[in-house]
Coordinates of C-alpha atoms in Angstrom, one line a residue:
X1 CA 116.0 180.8 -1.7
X2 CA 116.7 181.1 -5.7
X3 CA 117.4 177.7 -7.2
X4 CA 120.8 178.9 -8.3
X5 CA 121.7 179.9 -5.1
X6 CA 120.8 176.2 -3.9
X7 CA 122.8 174.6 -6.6
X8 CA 125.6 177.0 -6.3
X9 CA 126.1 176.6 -2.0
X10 CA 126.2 172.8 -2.7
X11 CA 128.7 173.2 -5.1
X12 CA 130.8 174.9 -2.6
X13 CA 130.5 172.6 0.1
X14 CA 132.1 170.2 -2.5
X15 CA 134.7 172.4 -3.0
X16 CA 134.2 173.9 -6.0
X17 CA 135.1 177.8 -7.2
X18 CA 135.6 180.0 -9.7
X19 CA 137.4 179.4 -12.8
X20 CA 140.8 180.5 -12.7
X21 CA 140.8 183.9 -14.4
X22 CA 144.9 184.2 -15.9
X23 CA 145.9 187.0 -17.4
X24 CA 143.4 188.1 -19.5
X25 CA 140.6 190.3 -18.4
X26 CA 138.3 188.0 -16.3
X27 CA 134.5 187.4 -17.8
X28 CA 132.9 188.9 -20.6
X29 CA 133.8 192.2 -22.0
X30 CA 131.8 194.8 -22.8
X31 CA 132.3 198.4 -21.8
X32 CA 133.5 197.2 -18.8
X33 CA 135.9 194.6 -17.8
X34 CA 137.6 192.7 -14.6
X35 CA 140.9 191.8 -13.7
X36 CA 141.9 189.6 -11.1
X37 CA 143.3 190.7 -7.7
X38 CA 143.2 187.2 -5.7
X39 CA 142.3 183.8 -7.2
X40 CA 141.8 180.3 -5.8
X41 CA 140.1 181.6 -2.4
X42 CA 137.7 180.5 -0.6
X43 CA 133.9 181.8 -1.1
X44 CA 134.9 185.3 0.4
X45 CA 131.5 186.4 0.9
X46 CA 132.4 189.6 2.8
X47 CA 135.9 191.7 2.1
X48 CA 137.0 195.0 2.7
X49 CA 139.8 197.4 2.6
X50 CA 141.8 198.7 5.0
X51 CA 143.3 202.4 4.7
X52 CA 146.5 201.3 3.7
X53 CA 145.3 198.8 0.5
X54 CA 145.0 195.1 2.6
X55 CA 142.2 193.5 1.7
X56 CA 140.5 191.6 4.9
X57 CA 138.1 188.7 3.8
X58 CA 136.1 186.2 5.3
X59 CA 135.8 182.8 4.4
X60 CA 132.1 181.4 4.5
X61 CA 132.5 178.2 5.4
X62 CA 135.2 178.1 7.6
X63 CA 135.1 181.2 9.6
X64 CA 139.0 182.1 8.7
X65 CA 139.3 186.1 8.2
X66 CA 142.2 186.4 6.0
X67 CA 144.1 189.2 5.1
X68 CA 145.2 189.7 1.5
X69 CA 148.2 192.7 0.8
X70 CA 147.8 193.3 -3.4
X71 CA 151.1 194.9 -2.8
X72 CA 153.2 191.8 -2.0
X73 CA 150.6 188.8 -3.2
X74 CA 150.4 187.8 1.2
X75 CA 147.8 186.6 2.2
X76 CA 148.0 185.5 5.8
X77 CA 145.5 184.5 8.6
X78 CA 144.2 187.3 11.0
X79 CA 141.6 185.1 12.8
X80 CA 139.1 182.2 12.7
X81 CA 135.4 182.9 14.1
X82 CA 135.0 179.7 15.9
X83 CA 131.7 177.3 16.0
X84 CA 130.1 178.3 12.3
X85 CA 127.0 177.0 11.3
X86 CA 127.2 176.8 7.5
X87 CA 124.1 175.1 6.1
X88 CA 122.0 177.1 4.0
X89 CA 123.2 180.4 3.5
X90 CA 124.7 180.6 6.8
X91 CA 128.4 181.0 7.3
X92 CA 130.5 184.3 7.9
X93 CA 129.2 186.4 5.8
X94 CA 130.0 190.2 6.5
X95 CA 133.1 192.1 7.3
X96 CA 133.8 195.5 8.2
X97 CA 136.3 197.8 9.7
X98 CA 135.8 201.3 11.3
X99 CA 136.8 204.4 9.6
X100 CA 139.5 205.4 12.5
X101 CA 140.8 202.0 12.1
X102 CA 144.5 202.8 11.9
X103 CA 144.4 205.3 14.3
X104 CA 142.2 205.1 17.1
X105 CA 140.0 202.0 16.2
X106 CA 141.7 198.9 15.3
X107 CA 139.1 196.6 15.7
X108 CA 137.8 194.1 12.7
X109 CA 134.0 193.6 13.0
X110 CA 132.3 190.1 11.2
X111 CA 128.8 188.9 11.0
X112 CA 128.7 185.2 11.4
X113 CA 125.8 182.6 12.1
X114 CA 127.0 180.1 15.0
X115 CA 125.9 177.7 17.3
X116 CA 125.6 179.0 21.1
X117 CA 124.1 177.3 24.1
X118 CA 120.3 179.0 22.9
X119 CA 120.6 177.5 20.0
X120 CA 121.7 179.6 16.1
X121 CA 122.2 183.1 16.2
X122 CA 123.8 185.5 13.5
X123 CA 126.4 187.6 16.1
X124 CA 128.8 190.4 15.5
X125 CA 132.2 189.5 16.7
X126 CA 134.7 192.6 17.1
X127 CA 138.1 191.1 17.3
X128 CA 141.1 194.0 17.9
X129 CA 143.4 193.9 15.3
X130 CA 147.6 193.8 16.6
X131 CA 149.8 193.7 14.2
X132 CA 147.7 191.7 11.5
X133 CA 146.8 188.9 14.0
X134 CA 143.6 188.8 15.6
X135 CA 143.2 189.3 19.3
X136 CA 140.4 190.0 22.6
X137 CA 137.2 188.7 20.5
X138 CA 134.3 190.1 22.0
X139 CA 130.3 189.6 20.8
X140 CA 128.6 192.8 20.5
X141 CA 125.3 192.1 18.6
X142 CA 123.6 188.6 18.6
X143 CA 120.2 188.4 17.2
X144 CA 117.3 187.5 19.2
X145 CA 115.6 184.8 16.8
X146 CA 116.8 181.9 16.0
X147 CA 119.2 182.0 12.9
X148 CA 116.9 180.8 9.8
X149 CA 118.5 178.1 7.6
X150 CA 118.1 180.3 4.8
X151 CA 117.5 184.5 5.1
X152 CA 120.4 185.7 7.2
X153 CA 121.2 188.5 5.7
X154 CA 125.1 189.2 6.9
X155 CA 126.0 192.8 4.7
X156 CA 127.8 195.2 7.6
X157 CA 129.2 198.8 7.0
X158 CA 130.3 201.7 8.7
X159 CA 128.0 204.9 8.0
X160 CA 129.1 208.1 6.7
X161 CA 128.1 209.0 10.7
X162 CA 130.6 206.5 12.0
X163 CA 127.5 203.7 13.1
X164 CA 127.6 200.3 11.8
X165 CA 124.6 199.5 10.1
X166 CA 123.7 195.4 9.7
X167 CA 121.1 193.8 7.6
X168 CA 119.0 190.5 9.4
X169 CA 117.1 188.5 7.3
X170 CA 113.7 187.2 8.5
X171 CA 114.7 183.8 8.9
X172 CA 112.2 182.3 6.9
X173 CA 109.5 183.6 8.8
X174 CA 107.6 186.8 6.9
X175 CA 106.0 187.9 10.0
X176 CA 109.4 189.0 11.8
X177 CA 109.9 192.0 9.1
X178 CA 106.5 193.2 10.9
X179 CA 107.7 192.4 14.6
X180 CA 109.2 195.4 16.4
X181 CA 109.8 193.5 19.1
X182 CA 112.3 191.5 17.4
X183 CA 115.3 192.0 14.5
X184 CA 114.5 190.1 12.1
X185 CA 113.8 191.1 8.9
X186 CA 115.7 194.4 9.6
X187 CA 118.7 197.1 8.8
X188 CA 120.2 198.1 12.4
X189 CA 122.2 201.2 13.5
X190 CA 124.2 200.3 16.4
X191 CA 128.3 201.9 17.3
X192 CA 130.7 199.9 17.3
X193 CA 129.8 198.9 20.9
X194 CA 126.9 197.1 19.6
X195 CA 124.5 200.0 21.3
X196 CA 121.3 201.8 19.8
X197 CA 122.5 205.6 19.0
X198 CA 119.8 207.9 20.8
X199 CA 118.4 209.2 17.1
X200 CA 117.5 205.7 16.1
X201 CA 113.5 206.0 15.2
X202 CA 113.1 203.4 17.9
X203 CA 115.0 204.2 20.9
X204 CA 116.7 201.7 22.8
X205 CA 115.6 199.6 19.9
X206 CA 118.1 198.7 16.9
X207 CA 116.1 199.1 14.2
X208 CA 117.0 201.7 11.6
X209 CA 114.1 200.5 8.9
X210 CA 111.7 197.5 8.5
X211 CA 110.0 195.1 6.7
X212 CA 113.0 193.3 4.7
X213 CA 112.8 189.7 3.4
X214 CA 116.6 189.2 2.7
X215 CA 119.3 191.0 1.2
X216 CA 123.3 190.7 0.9
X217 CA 124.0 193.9 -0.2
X218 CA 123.8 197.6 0.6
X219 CA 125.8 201.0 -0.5
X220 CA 126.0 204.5 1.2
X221 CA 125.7 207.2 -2.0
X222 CA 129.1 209.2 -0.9
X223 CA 127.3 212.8 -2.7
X224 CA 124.2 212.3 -0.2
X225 CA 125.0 209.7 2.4
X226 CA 121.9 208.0 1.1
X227 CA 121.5 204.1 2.3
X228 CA 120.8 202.0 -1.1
X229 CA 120.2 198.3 -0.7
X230 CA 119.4 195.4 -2.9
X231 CA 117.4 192.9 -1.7
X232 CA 116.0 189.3 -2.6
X233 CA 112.3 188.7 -3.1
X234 CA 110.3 185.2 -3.3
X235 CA 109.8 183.9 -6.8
X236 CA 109.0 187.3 -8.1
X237 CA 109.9 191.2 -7.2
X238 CA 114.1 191.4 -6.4
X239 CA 114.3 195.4 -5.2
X240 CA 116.6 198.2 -5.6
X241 CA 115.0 200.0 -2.3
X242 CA 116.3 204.1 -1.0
X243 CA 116.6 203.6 2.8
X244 CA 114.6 206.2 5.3
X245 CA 114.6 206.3 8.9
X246 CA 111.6 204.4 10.1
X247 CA 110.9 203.2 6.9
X248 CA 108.9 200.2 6.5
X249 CA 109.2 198.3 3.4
X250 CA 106.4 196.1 3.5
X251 CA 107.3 192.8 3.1
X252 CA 105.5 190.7 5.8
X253 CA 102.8 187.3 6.3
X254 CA 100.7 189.0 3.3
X255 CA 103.1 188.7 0.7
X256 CA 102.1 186.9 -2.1
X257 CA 103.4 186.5 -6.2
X258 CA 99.8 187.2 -7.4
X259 CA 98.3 190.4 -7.8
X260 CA 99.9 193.8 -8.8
X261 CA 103.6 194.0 -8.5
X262 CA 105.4 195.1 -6.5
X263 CA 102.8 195.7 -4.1
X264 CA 102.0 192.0 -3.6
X265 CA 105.2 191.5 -1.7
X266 CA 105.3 194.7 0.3
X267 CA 101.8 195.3 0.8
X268 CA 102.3 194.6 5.2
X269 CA 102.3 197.0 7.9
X270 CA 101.6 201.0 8.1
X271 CA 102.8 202.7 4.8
X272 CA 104.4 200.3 3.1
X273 CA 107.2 201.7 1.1
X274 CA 107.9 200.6 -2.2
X275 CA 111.2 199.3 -4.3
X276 CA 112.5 202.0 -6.7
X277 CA 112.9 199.3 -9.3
X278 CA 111.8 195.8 -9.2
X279 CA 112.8 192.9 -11.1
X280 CA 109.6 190.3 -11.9
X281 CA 111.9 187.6 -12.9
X282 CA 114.5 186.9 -10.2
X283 CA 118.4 187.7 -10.4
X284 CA 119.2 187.5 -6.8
X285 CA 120.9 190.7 -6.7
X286 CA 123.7 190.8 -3.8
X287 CA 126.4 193.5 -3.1
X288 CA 126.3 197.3 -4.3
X289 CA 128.7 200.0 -4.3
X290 CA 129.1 203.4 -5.5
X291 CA 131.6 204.7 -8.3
X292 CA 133.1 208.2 -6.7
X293 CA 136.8 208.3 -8.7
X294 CA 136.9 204.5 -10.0
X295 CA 137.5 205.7 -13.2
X296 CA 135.2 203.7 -15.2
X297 CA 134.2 206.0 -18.5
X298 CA 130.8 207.6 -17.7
X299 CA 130.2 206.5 -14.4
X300 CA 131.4 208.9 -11.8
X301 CA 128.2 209.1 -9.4
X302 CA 126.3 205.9 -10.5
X303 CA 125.6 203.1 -8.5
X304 CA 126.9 199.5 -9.6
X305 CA 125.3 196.3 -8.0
X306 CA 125.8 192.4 -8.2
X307 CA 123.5 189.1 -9.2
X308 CA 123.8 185.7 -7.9
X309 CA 121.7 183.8 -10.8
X310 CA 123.9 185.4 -13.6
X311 CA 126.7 187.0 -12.9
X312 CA 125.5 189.9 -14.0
X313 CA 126.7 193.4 -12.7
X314 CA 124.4 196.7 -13.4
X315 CA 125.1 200.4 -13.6
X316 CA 122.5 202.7 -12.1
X317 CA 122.1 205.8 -13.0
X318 CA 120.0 207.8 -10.7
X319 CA 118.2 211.0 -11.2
X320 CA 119.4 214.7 -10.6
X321 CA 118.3 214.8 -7.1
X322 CA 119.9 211.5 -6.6
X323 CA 116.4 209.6 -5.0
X324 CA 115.2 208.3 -7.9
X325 CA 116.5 206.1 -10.5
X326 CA 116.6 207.3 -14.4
X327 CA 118.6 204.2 -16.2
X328 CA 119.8 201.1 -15.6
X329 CA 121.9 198.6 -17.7
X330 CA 123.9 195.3 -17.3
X331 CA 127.7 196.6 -17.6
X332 CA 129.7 193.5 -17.2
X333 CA 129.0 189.3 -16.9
X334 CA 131.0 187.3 -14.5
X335 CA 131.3 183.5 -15.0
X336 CA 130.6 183.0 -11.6
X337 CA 127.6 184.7 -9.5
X338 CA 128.5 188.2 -7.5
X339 CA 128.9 188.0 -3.6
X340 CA 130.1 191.5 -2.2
X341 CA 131.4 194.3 -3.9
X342 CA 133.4 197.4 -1.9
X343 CA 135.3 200.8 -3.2
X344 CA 139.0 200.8 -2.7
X345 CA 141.0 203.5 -1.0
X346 CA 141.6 205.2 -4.9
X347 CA 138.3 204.6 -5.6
X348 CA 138.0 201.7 -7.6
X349 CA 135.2 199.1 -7.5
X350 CA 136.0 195.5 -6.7
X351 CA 134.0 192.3 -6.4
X352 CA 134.0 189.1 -5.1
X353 CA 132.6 185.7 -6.8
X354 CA 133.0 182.2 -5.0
X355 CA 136.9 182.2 -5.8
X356 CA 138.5 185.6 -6.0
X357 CA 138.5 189.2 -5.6
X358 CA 138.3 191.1 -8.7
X359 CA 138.6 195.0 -9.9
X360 CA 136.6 196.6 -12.7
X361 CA 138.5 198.6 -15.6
X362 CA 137.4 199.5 -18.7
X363 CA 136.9 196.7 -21.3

C-alpha cells in the first residue's frame, strides 16, 4: 500500500473530507476543469448512474448506498450493506447497476469486504431496487480467500456483453495472482447471477485474466469494447494494462523492484503480459473512464484515468487501432486524491474524491 493511501484512509476514519469546492470550478485549472455535483459526502468510493441521471453511491466506511438526484439536490438512503470490515482499504467499495436496469433488471449490485462466520470475504451483494429503497439482498459472489487487510480490489462493471466483470486483489499474498485455483489476484466474468458464462477461458472457473496485484479502476473503450484497467504496483511499476481473455499479467511471488522494469514485477507464470505504460515512481492510479460525447475539447475517444498520491487526472490518447497508447498527459489536479470515475447518461465524465462527486468541463 502507497504511503499516501495510508495517511489518507486514516484521515477518513477521523472524519476528514474534501475541501468544500463553492462555486467556483473545483481544483486547479488547466485545459480542463471540475465542477461540483455533491459535496460533504462520505468517501464514495464507488458511484454510478442510473438511466434516468441518479447517481447511486456507496459509502466506504459505513456500508450506506445512497442515492443522489442532481435534478432536485435528494439524496436519500437506498440501503445499508450490513457487517463491513473497514480497516485497510476494505469497506464498500464498488457499485454497479445492469444495463436493463429500468426495465427488466432493477437490481443494484455492490462489492463489499465483510465479516462472515469463515472469517473476511469481499462479496457481491445484489439488492432489488423498489421504488428507490433497497429490498431482497442476496450474495452472489464471495471470494474464496480470506479478504487481505490491504489489496481488495472492489472496481465492478457491466460489459458491453451484459456480464459483470469484478476485480480481486491478491490480498497481500503475490502468489494468489498465479493460483487458478483460487480468485485472488484476478478480473472475473460472472452474469448477474454470480455464474461463469460458458466462454470464460476457464470454464466453470471465474476468471477472465490473471496475475493482478491490485487495482481500483477499469474502463470498457465504447469504439472497441476493449477492457482497460489501471492498476497499483509495489514501490515501483503502477500499469495502464489492455485486458485479453486468458491473459496473464505476470505479477506473482517473483516480483521484485530490482532489475529491468516492468518486467521485474510481471515476470511470473506462462507468458507474462506486459503494462502498456508504466509509471517507475508511484501515483496510485484508481478509476478510468472513456470520453465518447463528454464534450471536453480534443478528447472525443481518449481515455481519462485517476491518482490517489496527487490528485492528478490523465488523458490517454491511444493509437489508431486503439491497442496501443501514442500520448499521455496530466489534464486536471484535484485537491484531494481520485477514487472512481464513471460516464454519465449525456456522456460526461465524473469523479469522485473522499468528499464529493464532481464533473469535468473545460477550464
Amino acid at each position: 500500500m502507497k504511503r499516501s493511501i495510508a495517511i489518507a484512509i486514516a484521515a477518513a476514519a477521523l472524519g476528514s473530507g474534501s475541501a468544500p469546492a463553492g462555486a467556483r470550478p473545483h481544483g486547479t485549472l488547466a485545459a480542463i476543469g471540475a465542477v461540483p455535483v455533491a459535496t460533504g459526502l462520505a468517501w464514495p468510493a464507488g458511484f454510478t448512474f442510473a438511466p434516468d441521471g441518479r447517481i447511486f453511491y456507496g459509502e466506504r466506511f459505513t456500508g450506506e448506498i445512497r442515492i443522489y438526484d442532481p435534478s432536485t439536490g435528494s439524496n436519500t438512503l437506498f440501503f445499508t450493506i450490513s457487517n463491513i470490515s473497514t480497516q485497510g482499504e476494505q469497506g464498500l467499495l464498488g457499485i454497479a447497476l445492469p444495463p436493463q436496469f429500468a426495465t427488466t433488471r432493477p437490481y443494484v449490485f455492490a462489492y463489499a469486504t465483510r465479516t462472515t462466520p469463515s472469517g473476511l470475504r469481499n462479496q457481491i451483494v445484489r439488492i432489488k431496487d423498489v421504488s428507490g429503497t433497497g429490498t431482497s439482498p442476496k450474495i452472489i459472489f464471495s471470494s474464496d480467500t480470506v479478504a487481505g487487510t490491504y489489496h481488495d480490489g472492489g472496481r465492478i462493471l457491466f460489459g458491453p456483453d451484459g456480464n459483470l466483470f469484478v476485480v480481486v486483489g491478491e490480498g497481500h499474498d503475490s502468489s494468489n495472482s498465479q493460483d487458478l485455483t483460487n480468485n485472488a489476484g484476478k478480473i472475473l466474468r460472472m452474469n448477474g447471477n454470480g455464474q461463469a458464462p460458458p466462454d470464460n477461458p476457464h470454464p466453470p472457473s471465474l476468471i477472465w485474466s490473471y496475475g493482478h496485484r491490485n487495482s481500483f479502476g477499469f474502463t470498457f473503450d465504447p469504439m472497441t469494447g476493449n477492457l482497460w484497467e489501471t492498476e497499483n504496483g509495489p514501490e515501483c511499476n503502477d500499469e495502464i494494462n489492455l485486458i485479453a481473455k486468458g491473459a496473464n499479467f505476470g505479477w506473482g511471488p517473483h516480483e521484485t523492484c530490482s532489475g529491468s522494469a516492468p518486467r521485474n514485477t510481471n515476470q511470473d507464470g506462462p507468458s507474462p503480459v506486459l503494462p502498456l505504460r508504466y509509471f517507475a515512481s508511484t501515483i496510485a492510479p484508481t478509476g478510468a473512464a472513456f470520453c465518447s460525447g463528454c464534450g471536453l475539447t480534443d478528447s472525443e475517444g481518449t481515455l481519462f484515468f485517476g491518482d490517489f498520491n496527487n490528485g492528478s487526472i490523465r488523458r490517454v490518447v491511444l493509437t489508431a487501432n486503439r491497442a496501443g497508447i501514442a500520448s499521455m498527459g496530466i489534464k486536471f489536479t484535484n485537491p484531494s486524491g481520485i477514487l472512481s470515475m464513471e460516464r454519465g447518461p449525456g456522456g460526461a465524465i465524473y469523479f469522485s474524491d473522499p468528499g464529493g462527486i464532481f464533473k469535468l468541463v473545460n477550464g
